[in-house]
Amino acid sequence: MAWFKKSKGLKTDKKVKIPEGLWVKCDSCKEVIYKKEIDKNLRICPKCNYHFRISARERIELLVDEGSFVEIDSGLASNDPLNFKDKISYKDRLEENRKKSGLEEAAISGEAAIEGRPIILVIMDFAFMGGSMGSVVGEKVMRAAEAALEKKIPLITVSSSGGARMQEGIFSLMQMARVSAAIAKLHESGNLYISILADPTFGGVTASFAMLGDVIIAEPRSLIGFAGPRVIEQTIKQQLPEDFQRAEFLLEHGMIDLVIDRKELKKTISQIIELLT
Amino acid sequence: MIKCYLEFEKPIEELELKIEEMKRISDGKDVNLSGEIRKLEKKVKDLRTEIFSKLTPWQKTLLARHPDRPYTLDYINLITEEFLELHGDRRFADDKAVIGGLAKIKGAPVVIIGHQKGRGTKERIRRNFGQPHPEGYRKALRLMEMAEKFKRPIVNLIDTPGAYPGIGPEERGQGEAIASNLMHMSRLRTPIVSVVIGEGGSGGALALSVADRLYMLEHSVYSVISPEGCAAILWRKNGELNAEDFSRASESLKLTAQDLLRFKIIDDIIPEPSGGAHMDVEQTARNISDRVMQTIEELKTRTPGKLVEERYRRLKKIGSFVEEA
């Protein structure tokens, strides 16, 4: 009877304490990896090649010629058109996100050069309110498209966003129509537009400028879709297929042109610009 | 037909039941209650006017989803002299949640398109509760491009909870289909007039509503997210969310026609009869067709180039931000 008797008083307190931030769990393969190893590898998981989210600033370094980036429209800031009621006010939430991310908004735009060729660049940053698109992000994309049109140079966007920003309600929704109209003009005038999709790209961003590129490139293993996987699961009450909404899934279904490693991104963009302009 | 009353219409229901009963009692008998009945009917009318003059955003949301609320096909049947429905996206399927075709309204040929919800369980499922797949948006765009080619104005009726979240739609590019509509509609060289007749559910509604003029029926709603979705994000807690949470969320979202007019996102509100569109479908249909056709007449005077330019400028103005020098 006493075979399985619980031995009381033998609880150890020897839980191994891992210093915070030394190890990282991969969002895609769930493997626990030494953080330095990921950092050395441009923040790419060495096990499954998942590309970790990186900040807009890091991306600029990665994508464009050193020192070529000049930010435009940096003075744009959200106000609170709905006087949105939340647990904390929208204004406080914005302030909190500014502090947390070191950014003014969920996107940075500017002029830059890729291997000497001038471009207009918009980069979203998921760290600022989930990269959500409100009036400011919409305005930045629209002005970037208009600047590209005026200067007759390519537009490149890097998306990483949960979608339209709820706190600006209908104003956010309308940004989808605005930016799409600006991209339409760009296409009409024969400008090149390259859209890069990073993890994650969803909702109103997918359903507007992100899917309107002449060439659409995604980073490996990124989650990309219109409806979020949880919403779909709740709606259809089924398990989602393996790899559902991953970059490779979209490539397989003909929704994007390429899945390209972060390391090769600049070279590929440069090649596309060279071949098309 | 059994009338469907919403929660806030309960006082109206009580009075109407009373009237019914009085009518039954006096029917075929010597008792004359007509005076009483008339008095009560007046009371119902006043009560309805009062209740409907101060509906909360959540009550409006419920009204916009009212099971008796007229749908696109109800209006098409009433406002067109002719309607030839056309099918399919020429790619994959014919989406029953979006309908469209060639029509004549007040003698003028137009292309009319709209979301379609179903009435009754079977029909609701067939219409997928008015939630389109990518094919619905692609069919709509195909018809709109046809309208441009043959110089026909486009009328869009908006009424959807949103684009359908499922595996198939993701595989076939739901995002791309919506984006493509937004992009192409902004450049179509023919007048576009859109009317939100019920639920304007996020991107799924937007994909049919880029227009030269955007109107909303008095008790329709248009929002980036449903009050339920918004409440779940803001107050997701252990317990279930309730009507009070949805009510709070719908207030935060500013989703009524009156809000959107104040924001200058829509051009005008089309009035509904007292008690909502379903109380007098013919009158509502007349209100829609009068407004739409009057607008089309006005837009027809513009050259296609000017039309497109103005449409772009209209969109460019929408946004709320500050800019430091």
XYZ file of C-alpha atoms in Angstrom:
602
model
C 0.000 0.000 0.000
C 2.768 2.339 0.725
C 4.476 2.077 -2.613
C 3.398 5.440 -3.851
C 3.323 7.290 -0.631
C 4.107 10.907 -1.075
C 7.274 11.806 0.704
C 6.482 14.926 2.553
C 9.020 17.521 3.380
C 11.276 16.661 0.519
C 10.342 19.640 -1.645
C 13.475 21.276 -2.900
C 13.912 24.916 -3.448
C 16.462 24.337 -6.106
C 14.524 25.613 -9.097
C 17.209 26.713 -11.521
C 16.980 30.426 -11.924
C 17.653 31.586 -15.453
C 18.679 35.194 -15.768
C 16.050 36.980 -17.741
C 16.663 37.544 -21.418
C 19.449 34.997 -21.793
C 17.267 32.408 -23.458
C 14.470 32.933 -25.948
C 11.672 30.631 -26.973
C 11.080 30.602 -30.716
C 7.522 31.747 -31.556
C 7.371 29.287 -34.398
C 9.099 26.001 -33.383
C 8.964 26.667 -29.609
C 12.614 25.669 -29.254
C 14.499 27.418 -26.449
C 17.570 29.080 -27.870
C 20.486 31.020 -26.477
C 19.657 34.655 -27.201
C 23.157 35.601 -28.325
C 22.987 32.930 -30.972
C 19.831 34.524 -32.394
C 21.229 38.026 -32.216
C 24.335 36.958 -34.097
C 22.080 35.475 -36.754
C 20.112 38.701 -37.566
C 17.487 37.479 -35.119
C 16.658 34.363 -37.058
C 15.927 31.069 -35.318
C 18.797 28.667 -36.133
C 16.449 25.699 -35.727
C 13.443 26.564 -37.911
C 14.518 29.735 -39.720
C 11.690 31.755 -38.163
C 12.524 35.442 -38.444
C 11.965 37.150 -35.105
C 10.285 40.542 -35.068
C 12.814 43.333 -35.260
C 12.399 47.041 -34.732
C 11.917 49.502 -37.561
C 15.339 51.004 -36.822
C 17.049 47.624 -37.023
C 15.330 47.037 -40.304
C 16.553 50.289 -41.793
C 20.118 49.224 -41.051
C 19.476 45.917 -42.682
C 17.765 47.144 -45.805
C 19.269 50.392 -46.996
C 22.720 51.841 -47.618
C 24.418 52.989 -44.485
C 23.596 56.558 -43.570
C 21.261 57.025 -46.526
C 17.986 57.082 -44.577
C 16.398 60.473 -44.023
C 13.125 60.361 -42.163
C 10.127 62.247 -43.560
C 6.785 63.145 -41.951
C 8.186 62.518 -38.481
C 6.047 65.236 -36.918
C 2.766 63.391 -37.422
C 1.001 62.346 -34.239
C -2.345 60.734 -33.456
C -5.053 62.623 -31.708
C -8.086 60.976 -30.244
C -10.969 61.575 -32.672
C -13.383 59.194 -30.934
C -12.452 60.217 -27.396
C -12.053 56.481 -27.060
C -12.922 54.906 -23.731
C -10.691 52.054 -22.744
C -9.160 50.837 -19.502
C -6.722 53.673 -19.951
C -7.323 56.616 -22.265
C -6.069 56.346 -25.833
C -3.797 59.323 -25.245
C -2.171 57.558 -22.288
C -1.866 54.382 -24.291
C -0.075 56.275 -27.046
C 2.280 57.803 -24.524
C 2.939 54.417 -22.969
C 3.765 52.963 -26.378
C 6.025 55.859 -27.231
C 8.041 55.225 -24.111
C 8.055 51.477 -24.552
C 9.076 51.459 -28.209
C 11.049 54.672 -28.516
C 8.929 55.458 -31.575
C 6.421 58.203 -32.262
C 4.080 55.901 -34.150
C 3.716 52.403 -35.593
C 5.533 53.330 -38.810
C 8.593 55.263 -39.892
C 8.936 56.607 -43.415
C 11.776 58.209 -45.253
C 13.986 58.562 -48.275
C 16.898 56.183 -48.616
C 19.073 54.355 -51.106
C 19.539 50.679 -51.859
C 22.887 49.985 -53.522
C 22.923 53.556 -54.640
C 19.385 53.635 -56.032
C 17.001 56.114 -54.390
C 13.790 54.756 -52.896
C 10.994 55.764 -50.536
C 10.642 53.447 -47.573
C 7.892 52.822 -45.009
C 8.608 50.439 -42.155
C 6.066 49.323 -39.601
C 7.010 48.392 -36.075
C 4.949 45.819 -34.199
C 6.236 47.113 -30.872
C 4.072 50.232 -31.178
C 0.478 49.182 -30.464
C 0.847 45.981 -32.422
C 1.844 47.901 -35.527
C -1.760 48.995 -35.897
C -2.793 51.400 -38.648
C -4.590 54.538 -37.568
C -4.691 57.970 -39.189
C -0.955 58.606 -38.780
C 0.208 55.334 -40.299
C -2.318 55.830 -43.102
C -1.097 59.357 -43.716
C 2.549 58.251 -43.735
C 1.887 55.524 -46.286
C -0.193 57.867 -48.420
C 2.439 60.617 -48.374
C 5.201 58.093 -49.035
C 3.325 56.842 -52.085
C 2.808 60.406 -53.283
C 6.496 61.210 -52.718
C 7.528 58.128 -54.699
C 5.157 59.198 -57.450
C 6.516 62.719 -57.551
C 10.166 61.655 -57.524
C 9.477 58.743 -59.874
C 11.308 56.302 -57.621
C 10.276 52.940 -56.163
C 8.191 52.630 -53.009
C 9.066 49.895 -50.550
C 6.951 49.054 -47.525
C 7.682 46.584 -44.744
C 4.500 45.494 -42.959
C 4.251 44.097 -39.472
C 0.834 44.775 -38.070
C -2.217 43.382 -36.345
C -4.408 45.478 -38.663
C -6.489 48.625 -38.337
C -6.265 50.438 -34.996
C -9.466 49.945 -33.032
C -9.014 53.092 -30.940
C -9.497 55.320 -33.987
C -12.546 53.370 -35.151
C -13.895 54.340 -38.536
C -10.926 56.648 -39.190
C -8.638 53.600 -39.098
C -10.913 51.635 -41.396
C -10.911 54.465 -43.918
C -7.097 54.463 -44.000
C -7.326 51.183 -45.895
C -9.208 52.916 -48.695
C -6.897 55.947 -48.639
C -3.626 54.071 -48.903
C -5.038 51.756 -51.570
C -6.075 54.787 -53.616
C -2.558 56.208 -53.324
C -1.037 52.876 -54.414
C -3.471 52.833 -57.350
C -2.046 56.125 -58.607
C 1.450 54.761 -58.209
C 0.669 51.735 -60.355
C -1.097 53.883 -62.922
C 2.012 56.014 -63.396
C 4.297 53.029 -63.824
C 6.079 53.307 -60.488
C 7.526 50.215 -58.875
C 6.050 49.168 -55.543
C 7.624 46.338 -53.544
C 5.738 45.090 -50.482
C 7.606 43.141 -47.825
C 5.605 41.186 -45.276
C 7.127 40.483 -41.885
C 5.706 38.621 -38.944
C 2.835 39.232 -38.391
C 0.796 40.954 -41.105
C -2.982 40.871 -40.641
C -6.340 42.564 -41.042
C -6.565 46.013 -42.540
C -2.905 46.096 -43.533
C -3.121 42.797 -45.437
C -6.402 43.992 -46.957
C -4.814 47.186 -48.273
C -1.279 48.214 -49.221
C 0.498 45.029 -48.086
C -1.132 42.898 -50.795
C -0.917 45.509 -53.552
C 2.765 45.306 -54.411
C 4.042 44.627 -57.932
C 6.250 42.183 -56.103
C 5.318 40.803 -52.685
C 8.025 39.228 -50.546
C 7.596 37.574 -47.144
C 10.126 36.631 -44.508
C 10.293 32.897 -43.738
C 7.731 31.468 -41.310
C 5.948 34.851 -40.899
C 2.253 34.689 -40.101
C 0.247 36.513 -42.750
C -3.484 36.622 -43.271
C -6.688 38.601 -43.195
C -8.541 37.064 -40.245
C -6.524 36.052 -37.201
C -6.093 32.318 -36.584
C -7.967 32.456 -33.284
C -11.002 34.087 -34.866
C -11.008 31.481 -37.624
C -10.698 28.627 -35.160
C -13.612 29.963 -33.128
C -15.721 30.407 -36.251
C -15.172 27.066 -37.946
C -14.609 25.058 -34.746
C -11.881 23.013 -36.410
C -8.179 22.765 -35.933
C -6.242 24.756 -38.446
C -3.920 22.974 -40.853
C -0.207 22.785 -40.144
C 1.634 25.860 -41.405
C -1.666 27.716 -41.934
C -1.046 31.405 -42.741
C 2.729 30.999 -42.689
C 4.696 32.689 -45.474
C 5.314 29.305 -47.098
C 1.556 28.593 -47.063
C 0.890 31.846 -48.907
C 3.621 31.095 -51.420
C 2.122 27.655 -52.025
C -1.313 29.210 -52.629
C -0.005 31.774 -55.061
C -0.571 34.809 -52.869
C 3.013 36.096 -52.755
C 5.984 36.097 -55.107
C 8.837 35.110 -52.849
C 9.891 33.984 -49.419
C 13.308 35.480 -48.809
C 15.707 35.262 -45.879
C 16.406 38.489 -44.054
C 20.060 38.181 -45.042
C 19.190 38.153 -48.736
C 16.458 40.775 -48.651
C 18.488 43.815 -49.627
C 20.167 42.004 -52.471
C 16.852 40.723 -53.819
C 15.181 44.133 -53.640
C 18.140 45.659 -55.420
C 17.884 43.016 -58.121
C 14.160 43.646 -58.632
C 14.713 47.391 -58.886
C 17.473 46.810 -61.401
C 15.378 44.461 -63.517
C 12.246 46.589 -63.517
C 13.340 50.198 -63.564
C -46.372 36.933 -39.598
C -45.136 37.093 -36.039
C -43.568 40.434 -35.353
C -40.131 40.448 -33.849
C -39.567 42.943 -31.065
C -36.168 43.922 -29.763
C -35.577 44.289 -26.047
C -35.989 48.074 -26.075
C -39.250 47.753 -28.023
C -40.945 45.835 -25.197
C -43.179 48.764 -24.123
C -44.361 49.019 -27.742
C -44.996 45.300 -27.854
C -47.136 45.455 -24.717
C -49.324 48.204 -26.106
C -49.667 46.520 -29.482
C -50.715 43.283 -27.809
C -53.345 45.220 -25.914
C -54.638 46.728 -29.142
C -54.765 43.275 -30.740
C -56.779 41.986 -27.839
C -59.217 44.879 -27.925
C -59.697 44.352 -31.628
C -60.442 40.687 -30.996
C -62.921 41.479 -28.270
C -64.798 44.045 -30.314
C -64.704 41.963 -33.480
C -68.204 40.908 -34.479
C -69.665 41.978 -31.175
C -71.652 44.974 -30.103
C -68.883 46.341 -27.966
C -67.412 49.340 -29.652
C -63.839 49.951 -28.599
C -62.734 51.856 -31.652
C -62.269 55.062 -29.681
C -60.083 53.290 -27.155
C -58.156 51.550 -29.878
C -57.490 54.790 -31.697
C -56.252 56.339 -28.496
C -53.904 53.439 -27.886
C -52.670 53.498 -31.460
C -51.783 57.144 -31.071
C -49.985 56.261 -27.861
C -47.970 53.543 -29.651
C -47.030 55.974 -32.363
C -45.825 58.578 -29.905
C -44.003 55.997 -27.839
C -42.254 54.637 -30.917
C -41.205 58.104 -32.026
C -39.860 58.757 -28.574
C -37.948 55.494 -28.256
C -36.485 55.730 -31.742
C -35.431 59.335 -31.384
C -32.938 58.423 -28.687
C -31.619 54.992 -29.518
C -28.244 54.127 -28.023
C -25.442 52.940 -30.339
C -25.957 49.372 -29.154
C -29.712 49.571 -29.796
C -28.934 50.852 -33.276
C -26.545 47.954 -33.799
C -29.318 45.519 -32.862
C -31.744 47.329 -35.133
C -29.241 47.201 -38.007
C -29.192 43.416 -37.513
C -32.956 43.120 -36.978
C -34.219 39.863 -38.534
C -37.009 41.752 -40.306
C -34.733 44.462 -41.648
C -34.892 44.676 -45.447
C -31.882 43.253 -47.292
C -30.315 44.177 -50.623
C -32.670 42.020 -52.698
C -35.738 43.494 -50.954
C -34.636 46.948 -52.028
C -33.628 45.828 -55.503
C -37.105 44.361 -56.005
C -38.688 47.629 -54.965
C -36.449 50.223 -56.584
C -35.620 48.662 -59.946
C -37.965 48.339 -62.906
C -35.693 45.680 -64.310
C -33.001 43.551 -62.708
C -30.853 40.899 -64.326
C -28.638 39.205 -61.786
C -25.214 38.158 -63.050
C -23.151 35.493 -61.394
C -19.640 34.400 -60.589
C -16.132 35.774 -60.359
C -14.804 33.868 -63.418
C -12.130 32.453 -61.138
C -13.539 30.011 -58.654
C -17.178 30.330 -57.616
C -20.366 32.342 -57.337
C -20.493 33.827 -53.861
C -24.097 34.012 -52.666
C -23.255 36.576 -49.990
C -22.734 39.223 -52.683
C -25.225 39.802 -55.455
C -25.072 42.096 -58.419
C -26.374 42.736 -61.853
C -27.758 45.062 -64.478
C -30.732 47.149 -63.517
C -32.917 50.113 -64.342
C -33.826 52.599 -61.652
C -36.222 55.432 -62.550
C -35.569 54.580 -66.185
C -31.790 54.886 -65.905
C -29.544 51.871 -66.484
C -27.167 51.136 -63.605
C -25.095 48.303 -62.215
C -26.286 47.460 -58.712
C -24.318 45.360 -56.231
C -24.781 44.508 -52.586
C -24.144 42.152 -49.714
C -26.997 39.701 -49.280
C -28.095 38.149 -46.004
C -30.657 35.387 -45.912
C -33.981 35.104 -44.155
C -34.735 31.783 -42.463
C -32.135 29.210 -41.437
C -31.660 27.569 -44.822
C -31.373 30.797 -46.740
C -29.130 32.304 -44.097
C -26.687 29.456 -44.486
C -26.873 29.657 -48.276
C -25.980 33.360 -48.049
C -23.341 32.616 -45.391
C -24.983 35.239 -43.141
C -23.899 37.909 -45.590
C -20.200 37.217 -45.037
C -18.403 37.145 -48.385
C -15.553 34.934 -49.506
C -12.908 36.443 -51.822
C -15.071 35.377 -54.782
C -17.783 37.801 -53.662
C -15.413 40.737 -53.835
C -13.980 39.560 -57.133
C -17.471 39.195 -58.618
C -18.303 42.699 -57.425
C -15.153 44.120 -59.001
C -15.818 42.289 -62.262
C -19.288 43.838 -62.426
C -17.964 47.274 -61.500
C -15.383 47.098 -64.271
C -18.180 46.135 -66.632
C -20.083 49.197 -65.460
C -17.061 51.349 -66.259
C -16.701 49.819 -69.701
C -20.334 50.490 -70.592
C -20.460 53.843 -68.804
C -23.047 52.793 -66.278
C -23.147 54.291 -62.788
C -22.629 51.912 -59.872
C -24.936 51.596 -56.863
C -23.626 49.591 -53.896
C -25.720 48.493 -50.936
C -23.681 47.593 -47.852
C -24.914 45.094 -45.272
C -22.468 42.581 -43.827
C -21.106 41.494 -40.453
C -17.738 41.268 -42.215
C -15.677 39.178 -44.605
C -15.859 35.474 -43.754
C -13.060 34.215 -41.500
C -12.341 30.680 -42.726
C -9.625 28.473 -44.172
C -10.776 28.709 -47.781
C -10.950 32.516 -47.833
C -7.400 32.715 -46.476
C -6.119 30.209 -49.029
C -7.690 32.183 -51.827
C -6.610 35.640 -50.695
C -9.355 37.364 -48.733
C -6.982 40.238 -47.967
C -5.878 40.575 -51.564
C -9.470 40.531 -52.824
C -10.498 43.367 -50.506
C -7.334 45.362 -51.188
C -7.808 44.961 -54.901
C -11.370 46.311 -54.714
C -10.250 49.320 -52.691
C -7.495 50.059 -55.174
C -9.495 49.619 -58.363
C -12.664 51.294 -57.106
C -10.662 54.438 -56.403
C -9.870 54.715 -60.137
C -13.124 53.611 -61.818
C -14.143 56.188 -64.392
C -17.854 56.048 -63.632
C -19.969 57.409 -60.763
C -20.191 55.222 -57.628
C -22.824 55.773 -54.946
C -22.796 53.526 -51.883
C -25.414 53.189 -49.158
C -24.975 51.361 -45.854
C -28.399 49.780 -45.351
C -27.716 47.694 -42.250
C -24.424 46.474 -40.866
C -21.216 48.020 -42.113
C -18.822 45.382 -40.846
C -15.210 46.468 -41.207
C -13.061 45.638 -44.263
C -15.748 43.347 -45.598
C -18.065 46.343 -45.883
C -15.399 48.804 -46.986
C -14.589 46.634 -50.023
C -17.924 47.681 -51.549
C -18.123 51.208 -50.257
C -15.358 53.279 -51.849
C -17.519 55.841 -53.623
C -18.107 59.368 -54.854
C -20.911 59.652 -52.316
C -21.408 57.485 -49.264
C -24.753 57.484 -47.464
C -26.090 55.601 -44.481
C -29.637 54.711 -43.535
C -30.649 56.448 -40.322
C -30.324 53.375 -38.107
C -27.439 51.611 -39.806
C -23.961 51.242 -38.300
C -20.460 51.187 -39.757
C -17.414 50.206 -37.767
C -13.848 48.953 -37.863
C -14.785 46.101 -35.503
C -18.047 44.745 -34.044
C -18.940 45.867 -30.511
C -18.592 42.211 -29.467
C -15.087 41.997 -30.917
C -14.109 45.310 -29.368
C -15.439 44.296 -25.945
C -13.570 40.995 -26.125
C -10.302 42.819 -26.779
C -10.830 45.468 -24.111
C -12.449 43.541 -21.324
C -11.647 39.906 -21.966
C -12.106 38.493 -18.534
C -12.848 35.133 -17.029
C -16.580 35.531 -17.144
C -18.703 35.949 -20.231
C -19.166 39.328 -21.767
C -22.685 40.680 -21.561
C -24.947 43.200 -23.273
C -23.658 45.914 -20.989
C -20.088 45.361 -22.228
C -21.257 45.420 -25.854
C -23.208 48.555 -25.142
C -20.138 50.260 -23.699
C -18.005 49.106 -26.624
C -20.489 50.377 -29.198
C -20.476 53.759 -27.491
C -16.683 53.898 -27.641
C -16.579 52.962 -31.307
C -18.803 55.830 -32.520
C -20.400 53.688 -35.165
C -23.784 55.285 -35.824
C -24.768 57.126 -38.985
C -25.020 60.300 -36.903
C -21.422 59.881 -35.649
C -20.079 59.279 -39.142
C -21.883 62.314 -40.519
C -20.368 64.411 -37.746
C -16.928 63.034 -38.704
C -17.707 63.926 -42.355
C -16.984 60.344 -43.369
C -20.413 59.967 -44.913
C -22.158 62.589 -47.024
C -25.647 62.309 -45.621
C -28.163 60.205 -43.720
C -31.123 58.685 -45.527
C -34.150 58.761 -43.204
C -36.007 55.643 -42.097
C -39.684 55.490 -41.147
C -40.556 55.566 -37.455
C -39.674 52.202 -35.925
C -36.995 51.403 -38.507
C -36.697 50.439 -42.183
C -38.733 47.249 -41.799
C -41.799 49.160 -40.575
C -42.338 50.564 -44.066
C -40.035 48.937 -46.591
C -41.622 50.730 -49.569
C -41.043 54.131 -48.015
C -37.432 53.273 -47.146
C -36.843 51.987 -50.664
C -38.244 55.236 -52.104
C -35.998 57.267 -49.823
C -32.991 55.294 -51.067
C -33.779 55.424 -54.755
C -34.676 59.135 -54.668
C -31.418 60.025 -52.993
C -29.247 57.712 -55.063
C -30.662 58.710 -58.423
C -30.569 62.404 -57.610
C -26.888 61.992 -56.706
C -26.131 60.048 -59.870
C -27.736 62.779 -61.968
C -25.464 65.281 -60.291
C -22.328 63.133 -60.676
C -23.040 62.469 -64.334
C -22.247 66.091 -65.127
C -18.589 65.526 -64.199
C -16.056 64.182 -66.662
C -14.651 60.758 -65.705
C -11.266 62.347 -65.039
C -12.717 64.921 -62.679
C -14.785 62.262 -60.946
C -11.714 60.156 -60.183
C -9.722 63.178 -59.082
C -12.476 64.274 -56.690
C -12.837 60.765 -55.329
C -9.132 60.738 -54.513
C -9.317 64.131 -52.849
C -12.304 62.996 -50.796
C -10.327 60.042 -49.466
C -7.213 62.086 -48.870
C -9.091 64.336 -46.463
C -10.124 61.505 -44.115
C -7.863 61.274 -41.117
C -7.381 62.789 -37.729
C -3.891 63.759 -36.640
C -1.704 66.663 -35.635
C 1.535 67.677 -37.283
C 4.461 69.433 -35.729
C 6.537 71.537 -38.048
